[in-house]
PDB file of C-alpha atoms in Angstrom:
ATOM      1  CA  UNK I   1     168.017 152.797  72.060  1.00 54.00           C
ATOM      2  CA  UNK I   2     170.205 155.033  74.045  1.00 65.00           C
ATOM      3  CA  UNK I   3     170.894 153.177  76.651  1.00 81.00           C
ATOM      4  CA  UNK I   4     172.415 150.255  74.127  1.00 79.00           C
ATOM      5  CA  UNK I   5     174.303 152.337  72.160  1.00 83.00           C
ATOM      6  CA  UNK I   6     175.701 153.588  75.693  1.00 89.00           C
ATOM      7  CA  UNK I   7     176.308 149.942  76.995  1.00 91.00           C
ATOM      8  CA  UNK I   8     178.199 149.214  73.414  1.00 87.00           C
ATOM      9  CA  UNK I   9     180.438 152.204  74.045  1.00 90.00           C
ATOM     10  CA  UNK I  10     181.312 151.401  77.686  1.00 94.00           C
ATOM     11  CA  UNK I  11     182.151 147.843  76.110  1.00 93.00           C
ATOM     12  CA  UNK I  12     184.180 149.323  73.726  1.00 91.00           C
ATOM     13  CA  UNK I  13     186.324 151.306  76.707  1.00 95.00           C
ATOM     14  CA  UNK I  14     186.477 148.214  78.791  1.00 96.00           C
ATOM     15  CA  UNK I  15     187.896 146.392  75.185  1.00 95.00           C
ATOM     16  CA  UNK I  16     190.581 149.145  74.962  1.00 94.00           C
ATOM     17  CA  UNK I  17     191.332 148.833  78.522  1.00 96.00           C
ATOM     18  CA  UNK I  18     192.163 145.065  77.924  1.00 94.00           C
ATOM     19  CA  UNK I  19     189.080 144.044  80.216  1.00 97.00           C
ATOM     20  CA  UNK I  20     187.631 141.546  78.079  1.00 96.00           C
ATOM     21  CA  UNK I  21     185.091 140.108  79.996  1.00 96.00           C
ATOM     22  CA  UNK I  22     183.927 143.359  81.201  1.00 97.00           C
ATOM     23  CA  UNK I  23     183.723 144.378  77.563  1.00 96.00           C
ATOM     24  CA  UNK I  24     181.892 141.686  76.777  1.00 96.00           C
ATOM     25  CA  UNK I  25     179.007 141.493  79.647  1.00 96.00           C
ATOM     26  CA  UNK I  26     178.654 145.606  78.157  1.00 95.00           C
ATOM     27  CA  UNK I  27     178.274 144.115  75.008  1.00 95.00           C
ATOM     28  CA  UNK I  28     176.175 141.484  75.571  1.00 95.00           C
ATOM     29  CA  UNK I  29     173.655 143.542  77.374  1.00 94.00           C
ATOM     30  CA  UNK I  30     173.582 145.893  74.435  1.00 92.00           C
ATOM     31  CA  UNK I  31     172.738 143.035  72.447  1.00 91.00           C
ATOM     32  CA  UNK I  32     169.745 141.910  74.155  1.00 91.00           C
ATOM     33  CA  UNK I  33     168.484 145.637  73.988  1.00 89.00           C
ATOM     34  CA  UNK I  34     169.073 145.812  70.154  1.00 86.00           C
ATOM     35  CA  UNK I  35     167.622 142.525  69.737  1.00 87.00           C
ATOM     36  CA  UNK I  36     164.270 143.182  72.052  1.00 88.00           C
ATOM     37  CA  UNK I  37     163.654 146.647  70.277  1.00 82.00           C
ATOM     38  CA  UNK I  38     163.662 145.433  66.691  1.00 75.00           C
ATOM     39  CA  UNK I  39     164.020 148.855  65.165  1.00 66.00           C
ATOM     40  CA  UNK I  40     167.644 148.729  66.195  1.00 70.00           C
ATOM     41  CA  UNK I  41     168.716 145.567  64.608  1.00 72.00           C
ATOM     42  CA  UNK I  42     170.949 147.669  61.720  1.00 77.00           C
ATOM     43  CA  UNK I  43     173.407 147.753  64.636  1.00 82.00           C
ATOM     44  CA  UNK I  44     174.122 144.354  65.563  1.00 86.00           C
ATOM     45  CA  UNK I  45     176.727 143.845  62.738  1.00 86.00           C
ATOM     46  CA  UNK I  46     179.472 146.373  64.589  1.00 86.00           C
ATOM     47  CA  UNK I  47     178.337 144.854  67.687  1.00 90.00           C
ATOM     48  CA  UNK I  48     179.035 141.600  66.742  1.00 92.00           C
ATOM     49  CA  UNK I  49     181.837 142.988  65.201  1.00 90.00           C
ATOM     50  CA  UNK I  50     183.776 144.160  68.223  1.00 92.00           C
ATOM     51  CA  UNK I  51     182.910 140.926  70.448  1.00 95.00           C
ATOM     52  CA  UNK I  52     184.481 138.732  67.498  1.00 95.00           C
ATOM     53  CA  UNK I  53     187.482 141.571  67.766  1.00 94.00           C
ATOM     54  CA  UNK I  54     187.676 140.739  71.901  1.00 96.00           C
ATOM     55  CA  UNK I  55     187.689 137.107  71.248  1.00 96.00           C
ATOM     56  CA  UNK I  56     190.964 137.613  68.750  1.00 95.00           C
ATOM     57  CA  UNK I  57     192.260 139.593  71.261  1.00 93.00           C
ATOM     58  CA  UNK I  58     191.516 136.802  73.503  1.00 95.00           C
ATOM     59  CA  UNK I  59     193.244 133.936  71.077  1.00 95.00           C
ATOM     60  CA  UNK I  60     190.084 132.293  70.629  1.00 96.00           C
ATOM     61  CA  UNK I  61     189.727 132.197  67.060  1.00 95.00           C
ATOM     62  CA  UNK I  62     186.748 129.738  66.657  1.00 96.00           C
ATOM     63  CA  UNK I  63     184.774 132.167  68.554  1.00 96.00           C
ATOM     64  CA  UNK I  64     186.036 134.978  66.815  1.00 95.00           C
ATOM     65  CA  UNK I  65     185.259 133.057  63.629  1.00 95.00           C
ATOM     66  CA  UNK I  66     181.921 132.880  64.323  1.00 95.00           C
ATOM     67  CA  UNK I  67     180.773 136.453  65.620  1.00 94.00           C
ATOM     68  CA  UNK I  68     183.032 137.886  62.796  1.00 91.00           C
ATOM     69  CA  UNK I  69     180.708 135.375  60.164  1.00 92.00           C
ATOM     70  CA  UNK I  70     177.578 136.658  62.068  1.00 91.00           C
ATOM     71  CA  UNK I  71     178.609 139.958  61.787  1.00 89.00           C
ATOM     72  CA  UNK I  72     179.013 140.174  58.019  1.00 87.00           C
ATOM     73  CA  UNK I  73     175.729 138.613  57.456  1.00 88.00           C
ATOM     74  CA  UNK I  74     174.063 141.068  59.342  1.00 85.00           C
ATOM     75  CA  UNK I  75     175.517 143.689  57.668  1.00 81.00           C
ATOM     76  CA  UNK I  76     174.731 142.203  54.462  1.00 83.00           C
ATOM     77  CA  UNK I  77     171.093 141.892  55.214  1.00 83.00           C
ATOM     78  CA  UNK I  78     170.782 145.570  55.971  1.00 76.00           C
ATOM     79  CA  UNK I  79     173.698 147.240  53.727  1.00 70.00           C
ATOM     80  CA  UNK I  80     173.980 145.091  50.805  1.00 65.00           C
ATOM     81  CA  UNK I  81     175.611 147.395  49.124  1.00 68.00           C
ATOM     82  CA  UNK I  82     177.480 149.666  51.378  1.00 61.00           C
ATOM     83  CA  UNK I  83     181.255 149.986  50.146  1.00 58.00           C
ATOM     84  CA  UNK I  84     182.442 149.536  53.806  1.00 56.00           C
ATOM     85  CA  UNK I  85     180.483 145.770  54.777  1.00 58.00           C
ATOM     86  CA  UNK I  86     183.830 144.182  54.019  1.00 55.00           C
ATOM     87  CA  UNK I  87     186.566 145.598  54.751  1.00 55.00           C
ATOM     88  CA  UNK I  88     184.597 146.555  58.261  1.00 55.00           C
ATOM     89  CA  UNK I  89     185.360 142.842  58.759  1.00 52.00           C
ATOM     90  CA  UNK I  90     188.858 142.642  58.853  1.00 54.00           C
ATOM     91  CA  UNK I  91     189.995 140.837  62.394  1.00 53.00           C
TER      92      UNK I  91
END
């Protein structure tokens, strides 16, 4: 789990930098990782999270729409209740 939650910060530099779609191939990979490992899937919500934040960045709404949707219902399934789901979603 490590290595995704290094891949997700590297993606996160590369989104600050303003290199998208380096961000994103970080991100993606980290994805894959938390996905495969099923013990790590608490952290896909953020991760989807900052891809739908790229694609704003980007101007493509739809696919920010989407990730940003995805996001929030991941975060519901594991933190129903937390008092930051929501406003963690603000594009």
């Amino acid at each position: 789990m490590k290595s995704s939650s290094s891949l997700n910060s590297i993606g996160g530099v590369y989104a600050s930098l303003g290199q998208y779609e380096q961000a994103l191939d970080y991100l993606r990979k980290a994805e894959e990782i938390f996905v495969n490992s099923g013990n790590a899937l608490i952290e896909l919500g953020p991760l989807y999270h900052s891809m739908a934040q790229i694609f704003q960045q980007r101007e493509l709404p739809d696919s920010a729409m989407i990730l940003a949707e995805k996001a929030l219902k991941t975060n519901l399934a594991f933190q129903p209740d937390h008092p930051h789901v929501a406003g963690n979603h603000v594009l």
